[in-house]
């Protein structure tokens, strides 16, 4: 099957040559960061697997002459795909996506500098193509023939096996790689450039069909629902108290609120945040829930800026970055606010570079804006203390009044921290993850404390509102056993697990003096209307799923993306209705579910999730002119 009269089949030879070229380009021409041995292995085998599978398709072509043509042109198209990506990469440090091909502005940027993006040694990228082309043109080529049915099936089976092997390794390296749709670099690193393009094409076309069938009047019912069920009819007492103040928003990576006011080894875990909670200028919300799904930090950003729900599979930052939104940063422009995000990670992570444009965020201070060295980074990047220190000069240069969001990173799984930065010893349980979580939480607590001092010194404190929010949970259900041990519980029930999805939420208004500890239920979806109202901006025509947290007239429940919810009276989780205060079970699954006290709200939860999905999938806001309503 493979060798005939000592000859290697052409598809195999082409596959090996093309695979080798692709590997060399991935490894040495693109600037792809390899973090461990597993990635090294994947990036080596993937090019060979992908190209042998593709060229192997030629065995299904009967006519050997046509087989050669197929192989030649496949090599040509494959090479061009690599090359276009490379030229694009040299300019944007990113890989092409289908929407980008249609973004004329990018093309204009590219054409102006195209000459500088082409290097003389690029010719080597075409070397294998020339060899394949040359060999395939030899008239008496024994490397192609008509393949028997058996050979075809064997080639197909081997291809399938290789493909599964590649995806299995990728899944081990990055669980839920495809559904979470991380960074494009991660995708390319783990499944290769070609499967990445297939993935991109499939997700784009899925999205497009849904958009094509969407219509203007879909919004009418949604607006009606929001007017009837969500929108408060009057303004809260705090409306306008933050007018013209800066908003400094700290998105605190993976901080859950079970650490607040809690202890480990007889010590407070978060001494600064505990103190801040009691401060007269602080509103602290003890029942504030994150509402993220697979998009993690990016979902928390999405919910916060738009007051829409994230999508259930994948990250909306990735799948719907081209949509029209009506975001917080966009709305506050009417009050002459500028907006910025500060986060020391690459700008492509979570597709932030594209999504931030759609959200109309003016400036993104990404990794390039920070000095990241071997000494000042740990785990996922720049240490939080260093991050805040280096952020101060950036904050000073942003035009006031501003909204600036700072996203921390040190308290990110796997919660690595050097000995010198550790002021709290790890916990001791069977979960290494939970054990290491406490010292990094403490580190971030100290970093925020230091940041407050720096803000005061920089004269940025007095005239700002400072928000601190945990972006999502850091300890997943995999660590329930250790968590139960820490919390001194027998087990973590669905009720407990829901309560563990609470994250800290602080609104600190220097000089306000009438702060309070708030026990009403709240969620990330409430942030946009709350902040808009603090700034004195009306939301009467906006479409959103949250409420001003300072208003008494709220819809009264917080939706989780999986359809669970928390209301003032109930928690619905694991298909069970619980009393929110006591945790007692209020219904019985065996009985008729309509009798459950949770049923009414459960229906509304489904309606809201569907409406939010309709807005996103249908890109419905493109039909609206919010400004002239
Ligand atoms: C990456 C950071 C962490 O830039 O926001 O992302 P996460 O894994 O928490 O979604
Ligand atoms: Mn995060």
Coordinates of C-alpha atoms and ligand atoms in Angstrom, one line a residue:
X1 CA 0.0 0.0 0.0
X2 CA 2.7 2.5 1.0
X3 CA 5.6 1.3 -1.1
X4 CA 5.5 0.0 -4.6
X5 CA 8.7 -1.1 -6.3
X6 CA 10.7 0.6 -3.6
X7 CA 8.9 3.9 -4.3
X8 CA 7.2 6.0 -1.6
X9 CA 3.7 7.1 -2.5
X10 CA 3.6 10.7 -3.7
X11 CA 1.1 11.7 -1.1
X12 CA 3.3 10.5 1.7
X13 CA 6.4 12.2 0.3
X14 CA 4.5 15.4 -0.2
X15 CA 3.0 15.0 3.3
X16 CA 6.4 14.6 4.9
X17 CA 8.0 17.5 3.0
X18 CA 5.1 19.8 3.6
X19 CA 4.8 18.7 7.2
X20 CA 8.5 19.5 7.8
X21 CA 8.2 22.9 6.2
X22 CA 5.1 23.7 8.3
X23 CA 6.9 22.6 11.5
X24 CA 9.9 24.8 10.7
X25 CA 7.6 27.7 10.1
X26 CA 5.6 27.2 13.3
X27 CA 8.6 26.7 15.4
X28 CA 11.1 29.2 14.0
X29 CA 9.3 31.7 11.9
X30 CA 6.1 32.4 13.8
X31 CA 6.8 33.6 17.3
X32 CA 4.8 31.0 19.1
X33 CA 5.5 30.5 22.7
X34 CA 6.1 26.9 23.7
X35 CA 5.5 26.5 27.4
X36 CA 6.2 22.8 28.1
X37 CA 7.2 19.5 26.6
X38 CA 3.7 18.5 25.7
X39 CA 3.3 21.5 23.5
X40 CA 6.6 20.8 22.0
X41 CA 5.4 17.3 21.0
X42 CA 2.1 18.5 19.7
X43 CA 3.6 21.3 17.6
X44 CA 6.0 18.7 16.1
X45 CA 3.5 16.0 15.2
X46 CA 0.6 18.1 14.2
X47 CA 2.1 19.5 10.9
X48 CA 2.9 15.9 9.7
X49 CA -0.4 14.5 10.7
X50 CA -2.4 17.4 9.1
X51 CA -0.5 17.2 5.8
X52 CA -0.4 13.5 5.5
X53 CA -4.1 13.3 6.1
X54 CA -4.8 16.0 3.5
X55 CA -2.5 14.7 0.8
X56 CA -3.7 11.2 1.7
X57 CA -7.2 12.2 0.4
X58 CA -5.7 11.8 -3.1
X59 CA -5.9 8.0 -2.9
X60 CA -9.7 8.5 -3.5
X61 CA -9.0 9.9 -6.9
X62 CA -9.0 7.2 -9.5
X63 CA -6.9 8.8 -12.2
X64 CA -3.2 8.9 -11.2
X65 CA -2.8 12.0 -13.4
X66 CA -5.5 13.8 -11.4
X67 CA -3.9 12.6 -8.2
X68 CA -0.8 14.5 -9.1
X69 CA -2.7 17.6 -9.9
X70 CA -4.6 17.4 -6.6
X71 CA -1.3 17.0 -4.7
X72 CA 0.4 19.9 -6.5
X73 CA -2.4 22.3 -6.0
X74 CA -3.0 21.3 -2.4
X75 CA 0.6 22.0 -1.7
X76 CA 0.2 25.4 -3.4
X77 CA -2.9 26.4 -1.6
X78 CA -1.5 25.1 1.7
X79 CA 1.7 27.1 1.2
X80 CA -0.2 30.3 0.4
X81 CA -2.4 29.8 3.5
X82 CA 0.8 29.6 5.6
X83 CA 2.4 32.5 3.8
X84 CA -0.6 34.9 4.1
X85 CA -0.8 34.1 7.7
X86 CA 2.9 34.7 8.1
X87 CA 2.7 38.1 6.5
X88 CA -0.3 39.0 8.6
X89 CA 1.4 37.7 11.7
X90 CA 4.4 39.9 11.1
X91 CA 2.2 42.9 11.2
X92 CA -0.4 42.0 13.8
X93 CA 1.2 39.1 15.8
X94 CA -2.1 37.2 15.2
X95 CA -3.6 34.7 12.8
X96 CA -6.1 35.4 10.2
X97 CA -9.8 35.0 10.9
X98 CA -12.6 35.0 8.3
X99 CA -14.1 38.3 9.6
X100 CA -10.6 39.9 9.4
X101 CA -10.5 39.1 5.7
X102 CA -13.5 41.3 5.3
X103 CA -12.2 44.1 7.5
X104 CA -11.0 46.5 4.9
X105 CA -9.2 48.7 7.4
X106 CA -6.9 45.8 8.2
X107 CA -6.2 45.2 4.6
X108 CA -5.3 48.9 4.1
X109 CA -3.0 48.8 7.1
X110 CA -1.4 45.7 5.6
X111 CA -0.9 46.9 2.0
X112 CA 0.9 50.1 3.1
X113 CA 3.5 48.1 4.8
X114 CA 3.4 44.9 2.8
X115 CA 6.9 45.3 1.4
X116 CA 8.5 45.5 4.8
X117 CA 6.6 42.3 5.7
X118 CA 8.2 40.2 3.0
X119 CA 11.7 38.9 3.6
X120 CA 14.1 37.5 1.1
X121 CA 14.4 34.1 2.9
X122 CA 10.6 33.6 2.5
X123 CA 11.6 31.9 -0.7
X124 CA 12.5 28.8 1.4
X125 CA 8.9 28.5 2.4
X126 CA 8.2 27.6 -1.2
X127 CA 11.0 25.1 -1.5
X128 CA 9.0 21.9 -0.7
X129 CA 6.3 23.2 -3.1
X130 CA 8.9 23.4 -5.9
X131 CA 10.1 19.8 -5.1
X132 CA 6.6 18.4 -5.0
X133 CA 5.7 20.3 -8.2
X134 CA 8.9 19.0 -9.9
X135 CA 8.5 15.3 -8.9
X136 CA 4.8 15.2 -9.7
X137 CA 5.5 16.4 -13.2
X138 CA 7.8 13.5 -14.0
X139 CA 5.9 11.6 -16.7
X140 CA 6.7 8.0 -15.7
X141 CA 6.0 8.5 -12.0
X142 CA 5.6 5.2 -10.1
X143 CA 4.7 7.1 -7.0
X144 CA 1.0 7.4 -8.0
X145 CA -1.3 4.6 -9.0
X146 CA -5.0 3.6 -8.7
X147 CA -5.5 2.5 -5.1
X148 CA -7.5 -0.6 -4.2
X149 CA -10.5 -0.2 -2.0
X150 CA -8.5 -1.9 0.8
X151 CA -5.6 0.6 0.6
X152 CA -8.1 3.5 0.6
X153 CA -9.8 2.2 3.7
X154 CA -6.5 1.7 5.4
X155 CA -5.3 5.2 4.6
X156 CA -8.6 6.6 5.8
X157 CA -8.4 4.6 9.1
X158 CA -4.8 5.6 9.7
X159 CA -5.7 9.3 9.0
X160 CA -8.6 9.1 11.5
X161 CA -6.3 7.5 14.1
X162 CA -3.7 10.2 13.7
X163 CA -6.3 12.9 13.8
X164 CA -7.8 11.5 17.0
X165 CA -4.4 11.2 18.5
X166 CA -3.6 14.8 17.8
X167 CA -6.9 16.1 19.2
X168 CA -6.5 13.8 22.3
X169 CA -3.1 15.3 23.1
X170 CA -4.5 18.8 22.5
X171 CA -7.4 18.1 24.8
X172 CA -5.0 16.9 27.5
X173 CA -2.8 19.9 27.1
X174 CA -5.8 22.4 27.1
X175 CA -9.0 20.9 28.3
X176 CA -12.1 22.1 26.4
X177 CA -9.8 23.8 23.9
X178 CA -12.4 24.0 21.2
X179 CA -15.4 24.8 23.3
X180 CA -13.6 27.4 25.3
X181 CA -11.9 28.8 22.2
X182 CA -9.0 30.4 23.9
X183 CA -6.5 32.5 22.2
X184 CA -5.9 31.9 18.5
X185 CA -2.3 31.2 19.3
X186 CA -3.4 28.4 21.6
X187 CA -5.6 26.9 18.9
X188 CA -2.8 27.0 16.3
X189 CA -0.3 25.6 18.8
X190 CA -2.6 22.7 19.6
X191 CA -4.5 21.8 16.4
X192 CA -2.3 23.6 13.8
X193 CA -3.1 26.3 11.4
X194 CA -5.2 24.3 9.0
X195 CA -7.6 22.8 11.5
X196 CA -7.7 26.2 13.1
X197 CA -9.0 27.7 9.8
X198 CA -11.6 24.9 9.6
X199 CA -12.7 25.6 13.1
X200 CA -12.9 29.3 12.4
X201 CA -14.9 28.7 9.2
X202 CA -17.4 26.4 10.9
X203 CA -18.0 28.7 13.8
X204 CA -18.3 31.8 11.5
X205 CA -20.8 30.2 9.2
X206 CA -22.9 28.9 12.1
X207 CA -23.0 32.4 13.4
X208 CA -23.8 34.0 10.0
X209 CA -26.8 31.8 9.3
X210 CA -28.4 32.8 12.6
X211 CA -27.7 36.4 11.9
X212 CA -29.2 36.2 8.4
X213 CA -32.6 35.1 9.7
X214 CA -32.7 37.7 12.5
X215 CA -35.1 40.6 12.1
X216 CA -35.7 44.0 13.5
X217 CA -39.0 43.1 15.1
X218 CA -37.4 40.4 17.2
X219 CA -36.4 43.3 19.5
X220 CA -39.9 44.5 20.1
X221 CA -40.8 41.5 22.3
X222 CA -37.5 41.7 24.1
X223 CA -37.9 45.4 24.8
X224 CA -41.4 44.8 26.1
X225 CA -40.2 42.1 28.5
X226 CA -37.5 44.4 29.8
X227 CA -39.9 47.2 30.3
X228 CA -42.4 44.9 32.1
X229 CA -40.1 42.8 34.2
X230 CA -36.7 44.5 34.7
X231 CA -36.6 48.2 34.2
X232 CA -37.0 50.2 37.4
X233 CA -39.6 53.0 36.9
X234 CA -37.8 55.7 38.9
X235 CA -34.2 56.6 39.9
X236 CA -32.4 55.4 43.0
X237 CA -31.2 57.9 45.6
X238 CA -27.7 57.6 44.5
X239 CA -28.4 58.6 40.9
X240 CA -25.8 61.0 39.7
X241 CA -23.6 61.0 42.9
X242 CA -20.6 59.9 40.9
X243 CA -20.9 62.4 38.1
X244 CA -17.6 63.3 36.5
X245 CA -15.7 61.0 38.8
X246 CA -13.2 58.5 37.4
X247 CA -14.1 54.9 37.7
X248 CA -11.2 52.6 38.6
X249 CA -12.4 49.1 38.2
X250 CA -10.3 46.2 39.6
X251 CA -11.2 42.8 38.1
X252 CA -9.6 40.5 40.7
X253 CA -8.7 37.2 39.1
X254 CA -10.5 34.2 40.6
X255 CA -11.3 35.7 44.0
X256 CA -14.4 34.1 45.5
X257 CA -16.0 35.6 48.5
X258 CA -15.6 32.6 50.8
X259 CA -12.1 34.0 51.6
X260 CA -13.5 37.3 52.8
X261 CA -13.6 37.4 56.6
X262 CA -12.4 33.9 56.7
X263 CA -9.2 32.5 58.3
X264 CA -6.4 30.0 57.6
X265 CA -3.9 28.9 60.2
X266 CA -5.5 31.4 62.5
X267 CA -4.8 34.3 60.2
X268 CA -7.1 36.5 58.1
X269 CA -6.8 35.6 54.4
X270 CA -7.6 39.0 53.0
X271 CA -6.9 41.6 55.7
X272 CA -7.1 44.5 53.4
X273 CA -10.4 43.6 51.7
X274 CA -11.9 42.7 55.1
X275 CA -11.1 46.2 56.4
X276 CA -12.3 47.9 53.3
X277 CA -15.6 46.2 53.7
X278 CA -16.1 48.0 57.0
X279 CA -15.0 51.4 55.6
X280 CA -17.6 54.2 55.7
X281 CA -17.0 55.0 52.1
X282 CA -17.7 51.4 50.9
X283 CA -20.7 49.5 49.7
X284 CA -19.9 45.8 50.0
X285 CA -22.3 43.3 48.4
X286 CA -22.1 40.0 50.3
X287 CA -24.5 38.2 47.9
X288 CA -23.0 39.1 44.6
X289 CA -22.7 36.3 42.1
X290 CA -20.5 35.9 39.0
X291 CA -22.4 34.9 35.9
X292 CA -19.7 33.6 33.7
X293 CA -19.6 30.4 31.6
X294 CA -16.8 28.9 29.5
X295 CA -15.4 32.3 28.6
X296 CA -14.3 32.9 32.2
X297 CA -12.6 36.4 32.5
X298 CA -13.8 37.4 29.1
X299 CA -17.4 36.4 30.0
X300 CA -17.2 38.5 33.2
X301 CA -16.1 41.4 31.1
X302 CA -18.9 40.8 28.6
X303 CA -21.6 40.7 31.3
X304 CA -20.2 43.7 33.1
X305 CA -19.9 46.0 30.1
X306 CA -23.2 45.0 28.4
X307 CA -25.5 43.6 31.0
X308 CA -26.2 40.7 28.6
X309 CA -25.6 37.0 29.4
X310 CA -22.6 35.2 28.0
X311 CA -23.3 32.4 25.5
X312 CA -23.5 28.8 26.8
X313 CA -20.7 27.3 24.7
X314 CA -17.5 29.0 23.9
X315 CA -16.6 32.6 24.6
X316 CA -18.7 35.4 23.1
X317 CA -15.6 37.5 23.0
X318 CA -14.4 35.0 20.4
X319 CA -17.6 34.1 18.5
X320 CA -19.3 37.4 18.3
X321 CA -16.6 40.0 18.4
X322 CA -18.0 41.6 15.2
X323 CA -21.4 42.4 16.6
X324 CA -22.8 45.8 17.4
X325 CA -23.1 46.3 21.1
X326 CA -24.2 49.2 23.3
X327 CA -21.6 48.9 26.0
X328 CA -20.9 50.9 29.1
X329 CA -17.7 52.4 27.6
X330 CA -19.7 53.5 24.6
X331 CA -22.5 55.0 26.5
X332 CA -20.3 57.1 28.9
X333 CA -18.8 58.8 25.9
X334 CA -21.9 61.0 26.0
X335 CA -20.6 62.4 29.3
X336 CA -17.1 62.8 27.7
X337 CA -15.6 59.8 29.4
X338 CA -12.6 58.0 28.0
X339 CA -12.1 54.3 28.6
X340 CA -9.1 52.0 29.0
X341 CA -8.3 48.4 30.0
X342 CA -5.0 47.6 31.6
X343 CA -4.0 44.0 31.6
X344 CA -0.4 42.6 31.1
X345 CA -1.3 39.8 28.8
X346 CA -1.1 39.6 25.0
X347 CA -3.9 41.5 23.3
X348 CA -5.1 38.5 21.3
X349 CA -5.9 36.5 24.5
X350 CA -9.6 36.1 24.6
X351 CA -9.7 38.0 21.3
X352 CA -9.6 41.2 23.4
X353 CA -8.0 43.2 20.6
X354 CA -11.1 42.7 18.4
X355 CA -13.8 42.7 21.1
X356 CA -12.5 45.9 22.7
X357 CA -13.0 47.7 19.4
X358 CA -16.6 46.5 19.3
X359 CA -17.1 47.6 22.9
X360 CA -15.6 50.9 22.0
X361 CA -12.9 50.8 24.6
X362 CA -10.5 53.6 23.7
X363 CA -7.2 52.2 24.9
X364 CA -5.9 48.8 25.8
X365 CA -2.7 48.8 27.8
X366 CA -1.7 45.2 27.1
X367 CA 1.5 43.2 27.8
X368 CA 3.5 45.5 25.4
X369 CA 2.8 48.5 27.7
X370 CA 4.5 46.7 30.6
X371 CA 8.0 45.7 31.3
X372 CA 7.8 42.0 32.0
X373 CA 11.0 40.3 32.9
X374 CA 12.0 36.9 34.3
X375 CA 12.2 38.4 37.8
X376 CA 8.8 40.2 37.9
X377 CA 6.6 37.5 36.5
X378 CA 5.1 34.3 37.9
X379 CA 2.5 31.9 36.6
X380 CA 0.5 33.6 33.9
X381 CA 2.6 36.8 33.8
X382 CA 3.4 40.0 35.5
X383 CA 3.0 39.9 39.3
X384 CA 0.0 41.9 40.5
X385 CA 2.1 44.3 42.7
X386 CA 4.3 45.0 39.8
X387 CA 1.3 45.3 37.5
X388 CA -0.3 48.0 39.7
X389 CA 2.9 49.9 40.1
X390 CA 3.5 50.0 36.4
X391 CA -0.2 50.9 35.8
X392 CA 0.0 54.2 37.7
X393 CA 1.9 56.1 35.0
X394 CA -0.7 54.8 32.4
X395 CA -3.6 56.0 34.6
X396 CA -2.0 59.4 34.9
X397 CA -1.9 59.8 31.2
X398 CA -5.5 58.8 30.5
X399 CA -7.7 61.8 29.8
X400 CA -10.2 62.4 32.7
X401 CA -12.9 61.6 33.5
X402 CA -12.1 58.0 32.7
X403 CA -13.2 54.5 33.2
X404 CA -10.2 52.2 33.6
X405 CA -10.4 48.5 34.2
X406 CA -7.4 46.8 35.6
X407 CA -7.3 43.0 35.3
X408 CA -5.1 41.1 37.8
X409 CA -3.6 37.7 37.0
X410 CA -1.4 36.3 39.9
X411 CA -4.3 34.6 41.5
X412 CA -4.9 32.4 38.4
X413 CA -4.8 28.6 38.4
X414 CA -2.3 26.9 39.1
X415 CA -1.7 29.6 41.7
X416 CA 2.0 29.7 41.6
X417 CA 3.9 32.0 43.9
X418 CA 7.5 32.4 44.8
X419 CA 8.5 32.0 48.4
X420 CA 9.5 35.7 48.7
X421 CA 6.0 36.8 47.8
X422 CA 4.3 34.5 50.2
X423 CA 3.0 35.9 53.4
X424 CA 0.4 33.2 54.1
X425 CA 1.3 29.5 54.1
X426 CA -0.7 27.1 51.9
X427 CA -3.5 25.0 53.2
X428 CA -3.0 21.3 53.8
X429 CA -5.6 19.1 52.0
X430 CA -5.7 16.6 49.2
X431 CA -6.2 19.4 46.7
X432 CA -2.9 21.1 45.7
X433 CA -5.0 23.7 43.9
X434 CA -7.0 24.7 46.9
X435 CA -3.8 24.6 49.1
X436 CA -2.0 27.0 46.8
X437 CA -5.0 29.3 46.3
X438 CA -4.8 31.0 49.7
X439 CA -1.3 32.4 49.4
X440 CA -2.0 33.9 46.0
X441 CA -5.3 35.4 47.2
X442 CA -3.4 37.0 50.1
X443 CA -0.8 38.3 47.6
X444 CA -3.6 39.9 45.5
X445 CA -5.1 41.4 48.6
X446 CA -1.7 43.0 49.4
X447 CA -1.4 44.2 45.9
X448 CA -4.7 45.9 46.0
X449 CA -3.8 47.5 49.3
X450 CA -0.6 48.8 47.8
X451 CA -2.5 50.1 44.8
X452 CA -4.8 52.2 47.1
X453 CA -1.7 53.8 48.5
X454 CA -0.3 54.4 45.1
X455 CA -3.6 55.9 43.9
X456 CA -3.6 58.3 46.8
X457 CA 0.1 59.3 46.2
X458 CA -0.7 59.9 42.5
X459 CA -3.7 62.1 43.3
X460 CA -6.0 59.7 41.6
X461 CA -7.9 58.5 44.7
X462 CA -10.1 61.4 45.8
X463 CA -11.9 62.0 42.5
X464 CA -12.5 58.3 41.7
X465 CA -15.0 55.6 42.4
X466 CA -13.1 52.3 43.0
X467 CA -14.8 49.1 42.2
X468 CA -13.4 45.7 43.1
X469 CA -15.0 42.6 41.6
X470 CA -14.0 38.9 41.6
X471 CA -14.2 37.8 38.0
X472 CA -15.3 34.2 38.5
X473 CA -14.6 31.2 40.7
X474 CA -11.1 29.9 41.1
X475 CA -11.8 26.6 42.7
X476 CA -13.9 24.3 40.6
X477 CA -16.1 21.5 41.6
X478 CA -13.2 19.1 41.2
X479 CA -12.0 20.2 44.5
X480 CA -15.2 19.9 46.4
X481 CA -13.8 17.4 48.8
X482 CA -11.0 19.7 50.0
X483 CA -13.4 22.7 49.9
X484 CA -15.8 20.8 52.2
X485 CA -12.9 20.1 54.5
X486 CA -11.9 23.7 54.6
X487 CA -15.4 25.0 55.2
X488 CA -16.0 22.3 57.8
X489 CA -18.9 20.7 55.9
X490 CA -19.7 17.1 55.2
X491 CA -20.0 17.7 51.5
X492 CA -20.6 20.4 49.0
X493 CA -24.2 20.2 47.8
X494 CA -25.5 22.0 44.7
X495 CA -26.8 24.6 47.1
X496 CA -23.3 25.1 48.6
X497 CA -21.7 25.1 45.2
X498 CA -24.1 27.9 44.1
X499 CA -23.2 29.9 47.2
X500 CA -19.5 29.4 46.4
X501 CA -20.1 31.3 43.1
X502 CA -20.4 34.5 45.1
X503 CA -17.5 36.8 44.4
X504 CA -16.5 40.0 46.2
X505 CA -18.0 43.2 44.9
X506 CA -17.1 46.6 46.3
X507 CA -18.1 50.1 45.4
X508 CA -15.8 52.4 47.2
X509 CA -16.6 56.1 46.9
X510 CA -13.9 58.2 48.7
X511 CA -15.5 60.8 50.9
X512 CA -19.0 59.4 50.6
X513 CA -19.2 58.4 54.3
X514 CA -22.5 56.5 54.1
X515 CA -21.4 53.2 52.8
X516 CA -23.2 50.1 53.8
X517 CA -23.0 46.3 53.8
X518 CA -25.6 45.2 51.3
X519 CA -27.2 41.8 51.6
X520 CA -29.5 42.0 48.6
X521 CA -28.8 39.5 45.8
X522 CA -26.7 40.9 43.0
X523 CA -24.7 39.9 40.0
X524 CA -22.4 41.0 37.3
X525 CA -25.4 41.8 35.1
X526 CA -26.3 44.6 37.5
X527 CA -23.0 46.5 37.1
X528 CA -23.8 48.4 33.9
X529 CA -27.1 50.0 35.1
X530 CA -25.7 50.6 38.5
X531 CA -22.6 52.5 37.3
X532 CA -24.5 54.4 34.6
X533 CA -26.9 55.6 37.2
X534 CA -24.1 56.6 39.6
X535 CA -22.7 58.7 36.8
X536 CA -26.1 60.2 36.3
X537 CA -26.9 58.6 32.9
X538 CA -30.4 57.4 32.2
X539 CA -31.1 53.9 30.9
X540 CA -34.7 54.3 29.8
X541 CA -34.1 53.1 26.3
X542 CA -31.3 50.7 26.9
X543 CA -31.7 46.9 26.7
X544 CA -30.2 45.1 29.6
X545 CA -30.9 42.3 32.0
X546 CA -29.8 43.8 35.3
X547 CA -30.9 46.4 37.8
X548 CA -29.4 49.4 39.6
X549 CA -28.3 47.7 42.8
X550 CA -29.3 50.8 44.8
X551 CA -32.9 50.7 43.7
X552 CA -35.5 49.0 45.8
X553 CA -37.6 48.0 42.8
X554 CA -35.5 45.2 41.2
X555 CA -36.5 42.1 39.4
X556 CA -35.2 40.0 42.3
X557 CA -33.3 37.1 40.8
X558 CA -29.8 36.4 39.4
X559 CA -29.5 34.0 36.5
X560 CA -26.6 31.6 36.1
X561 CA -25.8 30.6 32.5
X562 CA -26.7 27.0 33.1
X563 CA -30.3 27.9 34.0
X564 CA -29.8 27.9 37.7
X565 CA -30.8 31.0 39.7
X566 CA -30.6 32.7 43.0
X567 CA -33.6 34.8 44.1
X568 CA -34.2 36.6 47.4
X569 CA -36.1 33.5 48.6
X570 CA -34.8 30.6 46.7
X571 CA -31.8 29.0 45.1
X572 CA -32.4 26.7 42.2
X573 CA -29.5 24.3 41.5
X574 CA -29.1 20.6 40.6
X575 CA -32.8 20.6 39.6
X576 CA -33.7 21.3 43.2
X577 CA -35.4 24.3 44.8
X578 CA -33.8 25.4 48.0
X579 CA -34.6 28.0 50.6
X580 CA -31.9 30.6 50.0
X581 CA -31.4 31.4 53.7
X582 CA -31.5 27.9 55.2
X583 CA -30.6 25.7 52.4
X584 CA -33.6 23.5 53.0
X585 CA -35.0 21.6 50.0
X586 CA -38.4 22.9 49.1
X587 CA -39.5 20.5 46.3
X588 CA -39.1 16.9 45.5
X589 CA -37.9 15.9 42.1
X590 CA -40.2 12.9 42.1
X591 CA -43.3 15.1 42.5
X592 CA -44.8 17.2 39.9
X593 CA -42.3 20.0 39.3
X594 CA -45.1 22.6 38.6
X595 CA -45.7 22.7 42.3
X596 CA -42.1 23.8 43.0
X597 CA -41.9 27.4 44.4
X598 CA -39.0 27.9 42.0
X599 CA -41.1 27.2 38.8
X600 CA -42.2 30.8 38.1
X601 CA -38.8 32.3 38.2
X602 CA -37.3 29.3 36.4
X603 CA -39.5 30.2 33.4
X604 CA -38.4 33.8 33.4
X605 CA -34.8 32.6 33.6
X606 CA -35.2 30.6 30.5
X607 CA -36.9 33.5 28.7
X608 CA -34.0 35.9 29.6
X609 CA -31.3 33.5 28.5
X610 CA -33.1 33.0 25.2
X611 CA -33.6 36.7 24.7
X612 CA -29.9 37.4 25.4
X613 CA -28.9 34.6 23.0
X614 CA -31.2 36.0 20.3
X615 CA -29.6 39.5 20.7
X616 CA -26.1 38.0 20.4
X617 CA -26.7 35.4 17.7
X618 CA -28.9 37.7 15.7
X619 CA -26.6 40.7 16.2
X620 CA -29.9 42.5 16.9
X621 CA -28.4 45.8 18.1
X622 CA -27.3 46.5 14.6
X623 CA -31.0 47.4 14.0
X624 CA -31.1 50.0 16.8
X625 CA -30.0 53.5 16.9
X626 CA -29.8 53.9 20.7
X627 CA -28.6 57.5 20.5
X628 CA -31.7 58.8 18.7
X629 CA -34.4 56.9 20.6
Ligands
LIG1 C1 -6.1 36.1 30.7 C2 -6.8 36.3 32.0 C3 -7.2 35.0 32.5 O1 -5.8 37.3 30.0 O2 -7.8 37.2 31.8 O3 -8.2 34.4 31.9 P1 -9.1 33.2 32.4 O4 -8.4 31.9 32.3 O5 -9.4 33.5 33.9 O6 -10.4 33.3 31.7
LIG2 MN1 -10.2 35.0 35.2

